[in-house]
mmCIF file of C-alpha atoms in Angstrom:
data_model
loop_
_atom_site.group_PDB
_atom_site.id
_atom_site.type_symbol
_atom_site.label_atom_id
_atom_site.label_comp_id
_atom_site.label_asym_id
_atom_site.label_seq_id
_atom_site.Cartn_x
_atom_site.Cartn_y
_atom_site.Cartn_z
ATOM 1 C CA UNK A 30 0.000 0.000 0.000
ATOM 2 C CA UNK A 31 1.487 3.955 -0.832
ATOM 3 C CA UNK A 32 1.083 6.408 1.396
ATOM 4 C CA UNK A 33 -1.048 8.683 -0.087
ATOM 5 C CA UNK A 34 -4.315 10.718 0.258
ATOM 6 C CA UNK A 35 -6.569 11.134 -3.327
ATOM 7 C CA UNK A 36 -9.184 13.744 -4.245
ATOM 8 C CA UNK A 37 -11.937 13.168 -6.366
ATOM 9 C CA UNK A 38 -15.293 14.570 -7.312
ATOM 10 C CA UNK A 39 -18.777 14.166 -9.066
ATOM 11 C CA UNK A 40 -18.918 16.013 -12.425
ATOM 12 C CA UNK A 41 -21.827 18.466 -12.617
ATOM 13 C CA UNK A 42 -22.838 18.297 -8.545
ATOM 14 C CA UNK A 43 -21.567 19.857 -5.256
ATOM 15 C CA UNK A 44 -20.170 16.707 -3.928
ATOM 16 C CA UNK A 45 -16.405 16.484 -3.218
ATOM 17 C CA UNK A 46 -14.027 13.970 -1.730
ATOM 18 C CA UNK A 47 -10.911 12.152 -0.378
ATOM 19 C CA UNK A 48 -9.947 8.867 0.729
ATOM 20 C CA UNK A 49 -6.292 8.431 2.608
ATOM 21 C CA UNK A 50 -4.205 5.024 3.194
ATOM 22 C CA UNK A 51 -1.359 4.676 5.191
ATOM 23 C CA UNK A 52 1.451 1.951 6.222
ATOM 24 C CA UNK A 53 4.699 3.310 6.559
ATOM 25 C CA UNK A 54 3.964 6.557 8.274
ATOM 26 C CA UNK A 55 1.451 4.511 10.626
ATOM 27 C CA UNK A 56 4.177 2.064 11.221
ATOM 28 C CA UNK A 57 6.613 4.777 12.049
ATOM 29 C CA UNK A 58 4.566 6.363 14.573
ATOM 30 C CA UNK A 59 3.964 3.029 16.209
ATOM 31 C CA UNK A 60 7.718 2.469 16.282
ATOM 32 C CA UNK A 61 8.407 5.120 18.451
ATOM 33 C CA UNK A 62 6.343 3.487 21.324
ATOM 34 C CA UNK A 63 4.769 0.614 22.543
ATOM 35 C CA UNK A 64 1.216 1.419 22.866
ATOM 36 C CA UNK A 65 -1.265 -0.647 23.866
ATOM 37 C CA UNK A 66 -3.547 -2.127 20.932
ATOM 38 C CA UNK A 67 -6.729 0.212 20.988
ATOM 39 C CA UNK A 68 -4.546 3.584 21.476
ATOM 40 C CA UNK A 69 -2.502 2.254 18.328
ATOM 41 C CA UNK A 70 -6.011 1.689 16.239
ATOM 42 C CA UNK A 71 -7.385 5.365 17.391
ATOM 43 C CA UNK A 72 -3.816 6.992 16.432
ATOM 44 C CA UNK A 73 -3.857 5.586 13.251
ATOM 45 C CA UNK A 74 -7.595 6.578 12.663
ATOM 46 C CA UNK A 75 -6.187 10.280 13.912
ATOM 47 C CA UNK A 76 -3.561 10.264 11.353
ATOM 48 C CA UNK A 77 -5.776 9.280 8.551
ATOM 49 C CA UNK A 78 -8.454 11.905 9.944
ATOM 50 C CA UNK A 79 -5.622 15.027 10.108
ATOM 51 C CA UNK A 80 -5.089 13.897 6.314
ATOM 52 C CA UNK A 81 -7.978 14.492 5.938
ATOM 53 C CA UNK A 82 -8.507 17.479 7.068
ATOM 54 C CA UNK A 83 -5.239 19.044 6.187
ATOM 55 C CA UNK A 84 -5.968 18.754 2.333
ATOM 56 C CA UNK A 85 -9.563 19.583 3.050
ATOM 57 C CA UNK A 86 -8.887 23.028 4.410
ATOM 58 C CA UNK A 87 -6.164 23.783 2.323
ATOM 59 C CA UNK A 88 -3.675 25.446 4.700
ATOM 60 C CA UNK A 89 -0.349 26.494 3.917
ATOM 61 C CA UNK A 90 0.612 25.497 7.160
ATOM 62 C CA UNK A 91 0.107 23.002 9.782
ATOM 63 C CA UNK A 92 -3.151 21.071 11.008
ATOM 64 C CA UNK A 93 -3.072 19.373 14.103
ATOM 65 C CA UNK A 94 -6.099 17.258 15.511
ATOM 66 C CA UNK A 95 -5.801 17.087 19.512
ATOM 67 C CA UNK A 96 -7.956 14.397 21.673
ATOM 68 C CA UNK A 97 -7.971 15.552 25.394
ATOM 69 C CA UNK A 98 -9.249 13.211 27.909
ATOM 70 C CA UNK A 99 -10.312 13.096 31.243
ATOM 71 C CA UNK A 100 -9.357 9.467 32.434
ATOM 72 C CA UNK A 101 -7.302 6.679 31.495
ATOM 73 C CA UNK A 102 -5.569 8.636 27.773
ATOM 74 C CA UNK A 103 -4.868 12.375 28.687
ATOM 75 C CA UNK A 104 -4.172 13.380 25.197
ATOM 76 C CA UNK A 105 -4.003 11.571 21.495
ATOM 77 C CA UNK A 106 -2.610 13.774 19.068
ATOM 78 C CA UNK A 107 -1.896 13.932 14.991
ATOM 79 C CA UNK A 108 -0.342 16.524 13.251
ATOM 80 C CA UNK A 109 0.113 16.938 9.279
ATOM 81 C CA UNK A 110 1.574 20.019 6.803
ATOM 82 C CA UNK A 111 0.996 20.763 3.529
ATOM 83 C CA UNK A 112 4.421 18.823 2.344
ATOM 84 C CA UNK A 113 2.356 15.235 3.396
ATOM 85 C CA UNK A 114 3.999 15.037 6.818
ATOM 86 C CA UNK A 115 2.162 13.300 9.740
ATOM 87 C CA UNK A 116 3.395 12.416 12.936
ATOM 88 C CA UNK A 117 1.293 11.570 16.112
ATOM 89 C CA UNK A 118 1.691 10.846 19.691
ATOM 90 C CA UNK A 119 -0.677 9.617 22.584
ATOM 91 C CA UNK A 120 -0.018 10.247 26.380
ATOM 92 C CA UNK A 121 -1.987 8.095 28.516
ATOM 93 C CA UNK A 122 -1.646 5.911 32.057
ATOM 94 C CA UNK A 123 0.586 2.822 31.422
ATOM 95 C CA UNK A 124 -0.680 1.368 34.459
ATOM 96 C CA UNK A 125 -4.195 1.133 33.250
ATOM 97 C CA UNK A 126 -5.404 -1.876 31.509
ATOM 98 C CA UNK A 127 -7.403 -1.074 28.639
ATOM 99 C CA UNK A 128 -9.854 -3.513 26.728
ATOM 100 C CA UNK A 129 -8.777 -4.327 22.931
ATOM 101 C CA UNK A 130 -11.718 -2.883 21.783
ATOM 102 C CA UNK A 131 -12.563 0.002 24.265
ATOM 103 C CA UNK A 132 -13.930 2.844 21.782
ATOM 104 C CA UNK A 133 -12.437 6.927 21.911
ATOM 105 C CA UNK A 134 -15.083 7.941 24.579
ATOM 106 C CA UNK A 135 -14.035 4.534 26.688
ATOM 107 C CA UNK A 136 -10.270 5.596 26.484
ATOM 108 C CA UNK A 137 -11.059 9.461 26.595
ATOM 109 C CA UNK A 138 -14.331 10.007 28.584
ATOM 110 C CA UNK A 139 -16.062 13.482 28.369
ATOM 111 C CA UNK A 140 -13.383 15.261 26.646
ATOM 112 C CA UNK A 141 -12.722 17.792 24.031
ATOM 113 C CA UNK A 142 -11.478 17.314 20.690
ATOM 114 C CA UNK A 143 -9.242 20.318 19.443
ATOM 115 C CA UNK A 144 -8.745 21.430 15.598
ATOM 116 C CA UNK A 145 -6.051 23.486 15.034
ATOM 117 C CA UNK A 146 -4.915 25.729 12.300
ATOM 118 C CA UNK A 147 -1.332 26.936 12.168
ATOM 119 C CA UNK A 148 -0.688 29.349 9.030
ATOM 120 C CA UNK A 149 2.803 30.157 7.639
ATOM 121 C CA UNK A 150 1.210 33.356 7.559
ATOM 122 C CA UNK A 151 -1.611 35.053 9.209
ATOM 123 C CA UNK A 152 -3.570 33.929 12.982
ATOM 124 C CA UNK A 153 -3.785 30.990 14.870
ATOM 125 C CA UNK A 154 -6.849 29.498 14.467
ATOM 126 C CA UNK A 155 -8.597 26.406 17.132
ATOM 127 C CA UNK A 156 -12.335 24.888 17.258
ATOM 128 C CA UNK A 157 -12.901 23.246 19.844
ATOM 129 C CA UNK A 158 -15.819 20.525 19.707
ATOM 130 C CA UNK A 159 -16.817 18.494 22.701
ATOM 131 C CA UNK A 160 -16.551 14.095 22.502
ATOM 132 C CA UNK A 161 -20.042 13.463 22.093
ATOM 133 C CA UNK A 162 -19.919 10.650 19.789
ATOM 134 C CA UNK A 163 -18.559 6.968 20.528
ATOM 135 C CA UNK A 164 -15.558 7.446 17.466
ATOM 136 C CA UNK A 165 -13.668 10.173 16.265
ATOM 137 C CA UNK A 166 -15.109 10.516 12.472
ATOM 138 C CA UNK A 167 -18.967 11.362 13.925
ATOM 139 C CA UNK A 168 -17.205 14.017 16.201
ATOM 140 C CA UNK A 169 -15.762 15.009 13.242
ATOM 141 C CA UNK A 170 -18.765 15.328 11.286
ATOM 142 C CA UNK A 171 -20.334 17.408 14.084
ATOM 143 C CA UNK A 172 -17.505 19.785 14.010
ATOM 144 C CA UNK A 173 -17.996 20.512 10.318
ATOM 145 C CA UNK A 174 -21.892 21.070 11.274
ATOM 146 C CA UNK A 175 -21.489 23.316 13.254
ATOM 147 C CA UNK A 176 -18.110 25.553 12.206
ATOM 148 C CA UNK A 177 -17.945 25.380 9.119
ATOM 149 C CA UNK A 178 -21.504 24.346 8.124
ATOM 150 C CA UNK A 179 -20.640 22.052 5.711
ATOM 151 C CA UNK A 180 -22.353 18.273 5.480
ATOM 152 C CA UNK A 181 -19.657 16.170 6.040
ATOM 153 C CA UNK A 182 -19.353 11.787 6.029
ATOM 154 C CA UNK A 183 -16.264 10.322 7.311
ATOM 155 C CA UNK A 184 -15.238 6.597 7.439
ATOM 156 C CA UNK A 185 -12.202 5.976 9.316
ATOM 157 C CA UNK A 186 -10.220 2.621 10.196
ATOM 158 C CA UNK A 187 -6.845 1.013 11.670
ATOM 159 C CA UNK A 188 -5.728 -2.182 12.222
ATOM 160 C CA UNK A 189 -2.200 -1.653 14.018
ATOM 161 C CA UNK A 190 -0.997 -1.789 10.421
ATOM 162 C CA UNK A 191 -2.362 -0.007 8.237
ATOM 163 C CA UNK A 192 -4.729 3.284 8.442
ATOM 164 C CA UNK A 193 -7.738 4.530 5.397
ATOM 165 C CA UNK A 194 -9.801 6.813 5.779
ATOM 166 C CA UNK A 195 -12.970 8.386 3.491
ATOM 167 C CA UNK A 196 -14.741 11.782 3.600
ATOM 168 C CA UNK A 197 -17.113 12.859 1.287
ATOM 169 C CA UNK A 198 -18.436 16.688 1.951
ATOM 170 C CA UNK A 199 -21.424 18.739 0.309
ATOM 171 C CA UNK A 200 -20.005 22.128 -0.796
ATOM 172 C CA UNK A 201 -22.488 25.417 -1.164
ATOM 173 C CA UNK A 202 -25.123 24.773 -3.844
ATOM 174 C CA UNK A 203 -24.723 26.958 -6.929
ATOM 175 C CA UNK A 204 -25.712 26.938 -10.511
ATOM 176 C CA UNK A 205 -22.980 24.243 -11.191
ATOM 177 C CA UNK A 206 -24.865 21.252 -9.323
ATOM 178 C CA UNK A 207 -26.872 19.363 -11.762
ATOM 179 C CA UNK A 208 -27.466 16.812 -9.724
ATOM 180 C CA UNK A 209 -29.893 17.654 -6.435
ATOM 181 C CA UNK A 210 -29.749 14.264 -5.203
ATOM 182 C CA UNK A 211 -26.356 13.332 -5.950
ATOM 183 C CA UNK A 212 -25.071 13.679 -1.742
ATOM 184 C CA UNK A 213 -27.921 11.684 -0.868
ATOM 185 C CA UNK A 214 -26.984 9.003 -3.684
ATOM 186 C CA UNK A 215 -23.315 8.808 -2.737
ATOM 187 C CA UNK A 216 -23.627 8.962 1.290
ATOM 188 C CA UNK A 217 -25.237 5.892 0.478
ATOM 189 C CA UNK A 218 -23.518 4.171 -2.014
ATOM 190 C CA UNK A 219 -19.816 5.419 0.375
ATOM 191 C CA UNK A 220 -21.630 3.737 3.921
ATOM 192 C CA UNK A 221 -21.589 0.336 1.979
ATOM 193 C CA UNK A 222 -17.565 0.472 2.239
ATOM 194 C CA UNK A 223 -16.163 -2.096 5.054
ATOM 195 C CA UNK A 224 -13.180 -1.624 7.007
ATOM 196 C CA UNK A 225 -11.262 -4.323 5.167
ATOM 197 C CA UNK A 226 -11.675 -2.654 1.630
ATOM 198 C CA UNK A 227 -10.857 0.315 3.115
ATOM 199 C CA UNK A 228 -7.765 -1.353 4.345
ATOM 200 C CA UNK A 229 -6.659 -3.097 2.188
ATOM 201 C CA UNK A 230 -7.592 -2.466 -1.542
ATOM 202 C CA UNK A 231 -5.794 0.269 -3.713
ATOM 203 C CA UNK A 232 -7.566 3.694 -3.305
ATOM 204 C CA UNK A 233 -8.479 3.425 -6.791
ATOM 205 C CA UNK A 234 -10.449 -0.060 -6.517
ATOM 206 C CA UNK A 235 -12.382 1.595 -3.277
ATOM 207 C CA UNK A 236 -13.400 4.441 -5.649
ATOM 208 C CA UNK A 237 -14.508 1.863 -8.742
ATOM 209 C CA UNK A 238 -16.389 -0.565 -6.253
ATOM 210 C CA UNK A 239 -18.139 2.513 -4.686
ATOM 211 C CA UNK A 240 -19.057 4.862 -7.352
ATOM 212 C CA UNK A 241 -18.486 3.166 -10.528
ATOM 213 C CA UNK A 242 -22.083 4.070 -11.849
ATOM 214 C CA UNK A 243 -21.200 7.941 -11.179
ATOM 215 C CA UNK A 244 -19.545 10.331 -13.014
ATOM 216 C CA UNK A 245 -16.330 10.903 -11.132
ATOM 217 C CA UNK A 246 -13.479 12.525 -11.569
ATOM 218 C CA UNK A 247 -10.184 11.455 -9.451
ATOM 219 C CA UNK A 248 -7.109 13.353 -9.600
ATOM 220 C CA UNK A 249 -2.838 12.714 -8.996
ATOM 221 C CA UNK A 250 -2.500 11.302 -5.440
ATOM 222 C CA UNK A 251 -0.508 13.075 -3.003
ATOM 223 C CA UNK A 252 2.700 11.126 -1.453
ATOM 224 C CA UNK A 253 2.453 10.947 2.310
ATOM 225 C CA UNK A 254 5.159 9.871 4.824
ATOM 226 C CA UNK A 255 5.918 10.205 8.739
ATOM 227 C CA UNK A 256 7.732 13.749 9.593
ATOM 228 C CA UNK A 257 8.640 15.346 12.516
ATOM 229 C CA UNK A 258 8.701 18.954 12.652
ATOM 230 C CA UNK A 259 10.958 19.404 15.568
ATOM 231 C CA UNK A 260 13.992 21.177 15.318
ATOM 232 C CA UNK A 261 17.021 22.699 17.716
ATOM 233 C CA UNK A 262 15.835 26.259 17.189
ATOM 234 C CA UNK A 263 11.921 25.234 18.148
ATOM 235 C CA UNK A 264 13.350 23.000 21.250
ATOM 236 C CA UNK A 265 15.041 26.590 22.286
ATOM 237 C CA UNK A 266 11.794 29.092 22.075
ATOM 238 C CA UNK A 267 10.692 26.878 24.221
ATOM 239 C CA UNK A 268 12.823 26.287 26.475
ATOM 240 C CA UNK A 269 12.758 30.056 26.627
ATOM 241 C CA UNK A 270 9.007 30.611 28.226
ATOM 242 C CA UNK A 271 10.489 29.364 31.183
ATOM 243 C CA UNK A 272 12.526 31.729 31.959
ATOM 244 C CA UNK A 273 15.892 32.708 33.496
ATOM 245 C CA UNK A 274 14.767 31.675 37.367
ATOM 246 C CA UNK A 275 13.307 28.475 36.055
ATOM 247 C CA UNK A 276 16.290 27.613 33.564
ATOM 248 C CA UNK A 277 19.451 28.625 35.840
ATOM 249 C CA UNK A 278 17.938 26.741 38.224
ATOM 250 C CA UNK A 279 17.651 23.695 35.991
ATOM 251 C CA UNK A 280 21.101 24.453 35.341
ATOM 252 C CA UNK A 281 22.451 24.332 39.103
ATOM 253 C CA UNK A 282 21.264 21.088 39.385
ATOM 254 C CA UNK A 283 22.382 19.346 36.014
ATOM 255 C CA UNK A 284 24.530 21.495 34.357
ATOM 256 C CA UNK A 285 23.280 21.408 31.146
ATOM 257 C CA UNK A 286 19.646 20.550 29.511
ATOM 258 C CA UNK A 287 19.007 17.469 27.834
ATOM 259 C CA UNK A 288 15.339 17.108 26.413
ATOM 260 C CA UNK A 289 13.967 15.164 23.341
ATOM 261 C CA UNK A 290 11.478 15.148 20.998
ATOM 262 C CA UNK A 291 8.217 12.974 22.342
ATOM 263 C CA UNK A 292 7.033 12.680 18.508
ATOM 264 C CA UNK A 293 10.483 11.300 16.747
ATOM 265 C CA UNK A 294 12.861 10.747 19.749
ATOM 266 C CA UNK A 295 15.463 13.123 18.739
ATOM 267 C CA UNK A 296 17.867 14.260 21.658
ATOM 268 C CA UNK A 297 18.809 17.707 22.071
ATOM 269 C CA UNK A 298 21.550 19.157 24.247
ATOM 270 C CA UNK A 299 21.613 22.433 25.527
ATOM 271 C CA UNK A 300 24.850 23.326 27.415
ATOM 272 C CA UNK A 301 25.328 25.429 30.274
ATOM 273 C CA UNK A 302 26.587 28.332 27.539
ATOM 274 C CA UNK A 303 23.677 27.770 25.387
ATOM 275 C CA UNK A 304 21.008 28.239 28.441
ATOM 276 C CA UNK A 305 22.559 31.506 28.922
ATOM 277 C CA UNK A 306 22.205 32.407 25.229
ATOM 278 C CA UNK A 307 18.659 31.463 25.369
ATOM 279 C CA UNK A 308 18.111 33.637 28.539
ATOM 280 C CA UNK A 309 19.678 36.646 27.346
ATOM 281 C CA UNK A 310 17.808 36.731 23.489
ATOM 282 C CA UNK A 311 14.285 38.488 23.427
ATOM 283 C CA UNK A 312 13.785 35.457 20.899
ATOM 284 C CA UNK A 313 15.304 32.324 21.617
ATOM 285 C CA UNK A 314 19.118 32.032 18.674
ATOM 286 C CA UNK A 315 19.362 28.647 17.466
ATOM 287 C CA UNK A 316 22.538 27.493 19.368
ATOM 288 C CA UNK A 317 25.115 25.435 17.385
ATOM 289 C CA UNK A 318 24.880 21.710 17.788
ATOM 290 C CA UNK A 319 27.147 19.996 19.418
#
């Protein structure tokens, strides 16, 4: 299986959509960490869902698709850019036992799920949408009802191996749409997919065996792979909103920082002389790596 998220659409209606499969960059994640088996299935349905979303929204920036909980997993997380890197992380209490098939709301309870928009350029942007639904797509689907007004079908699955997902979304009616019955027709037609075709066949096959009686139009698939977007210089603006109190007296004790990235694992040493750089810059330098 590629890596690799697909657009399509119907000719002549105001249906669009986009179906994702992943295998290395799901395996990559996984790699990092040993998580237990229904945290691995909901991280892989994350990263398929911030695929999603990412070429959905078209942002020339970063998307990042935060699940906060209030019990046994604190926080799942998935993060993508508009160069087809994804990388994800879950936090959660490795002395709890959790049941192979415990659902998002079983792992999460009543928590939030937080979308957020990261420009290269221009503000911030975060929704915020509350875990009212069992899985992550039909929280999903309520976000899109209510911000951005916008019908919106997801299908999302995992395995431990491999990660698909499917979204189909009605766009603003205008002259254009030929077709008033066409979402109806292929809501249906899309909720006869099973998790295994999903899975398992080429992106191409799902389309023909879904919507081979339409007229659909499917363009170049977009190359996806695992990518961390840590660096030295972000590890040091952060280590700056500590502060000098908080950082010298880091330093008394260990006599230099040594932190790592919790996404890819990548160390990072700060020296004693590099702390001090840090404290005295209004914006954290990028020290030289040693």
């Amino acid at each position: 299986m590629n890596d690799e998220i697909q657009r399509f659409l119907f000719d002549d209606t105001n249906v669009r959509g986009e179906i994702v499969q992943l295998e290395t960059a799901y395996g990559e994640v996984l790699a990092r960490q040993d998580y237990p088996a229904p945290i691995r299935h909901q991280l892989g349905e994350l990263l398929s869902a911030v695929a999603l979303l990412t070429e959905t929204v078209k942002l020339d920036g970063t998307v990042s698709l935060e699940v906060r909980g209030k019990q046994g997993v604190d926080v799942l997380m998935a993060e993508s850019n508009p160069g087809g890197q994804l990388r994800a992380i879950a936090r959660y209490d490795e002395n709890q036992i959790f049941a192979d098939d415990a659902s998002l709301r079983q792992l999460v309870g009543d928590g939030q799920i937080v979308i957020t928009l990261d420009p290269v350029e221009g503000n911030r942007y975060q929704g915020i949408v509350a875990l009212e639904h069992d899985q992550l797509a039909g929280c999903l689907e309520a976000y899109f009802a209510q911000s951005e007004q916008l019908a919106t079908r997801l299908w999302l699955s995992a395995d431990g191996q491999r990660s698909a997902g499917l979204l189909l979304q009605q766009l603003p009616d205008d002259a254009s749409n030929q077709d008033a019955d066409a979402w109806d027709r292929v809501v249906h037609l899309a909720a006869t997919i099973t998790a295994d075709e999903m899975l398992t066949l080429p992106a191409q096959d799902v389309l023909y065996r879904l919507f081979h009686e339409e007229t659909t139009r499917v363009f170049d698939p977009k190359a996806l792979a695992f990518g961390c977007t840590c660096s030295r210089e972000r590890i040091a603006n952060a280590l700056h909103t500590f502060g000098a109190d908080e950082l010298r007296s880091i330093l008394n004790e260990q006599k230099a920082v040594d932190t790592q990235c919790h996404f890819c694992h990548t160390q990072y040493h700060f020296s004693a002389a590099d702390i001090e750089a840090i404290i005295d810059s209004p914006e954290a330098p990028s020290p030289t790596l040693h």
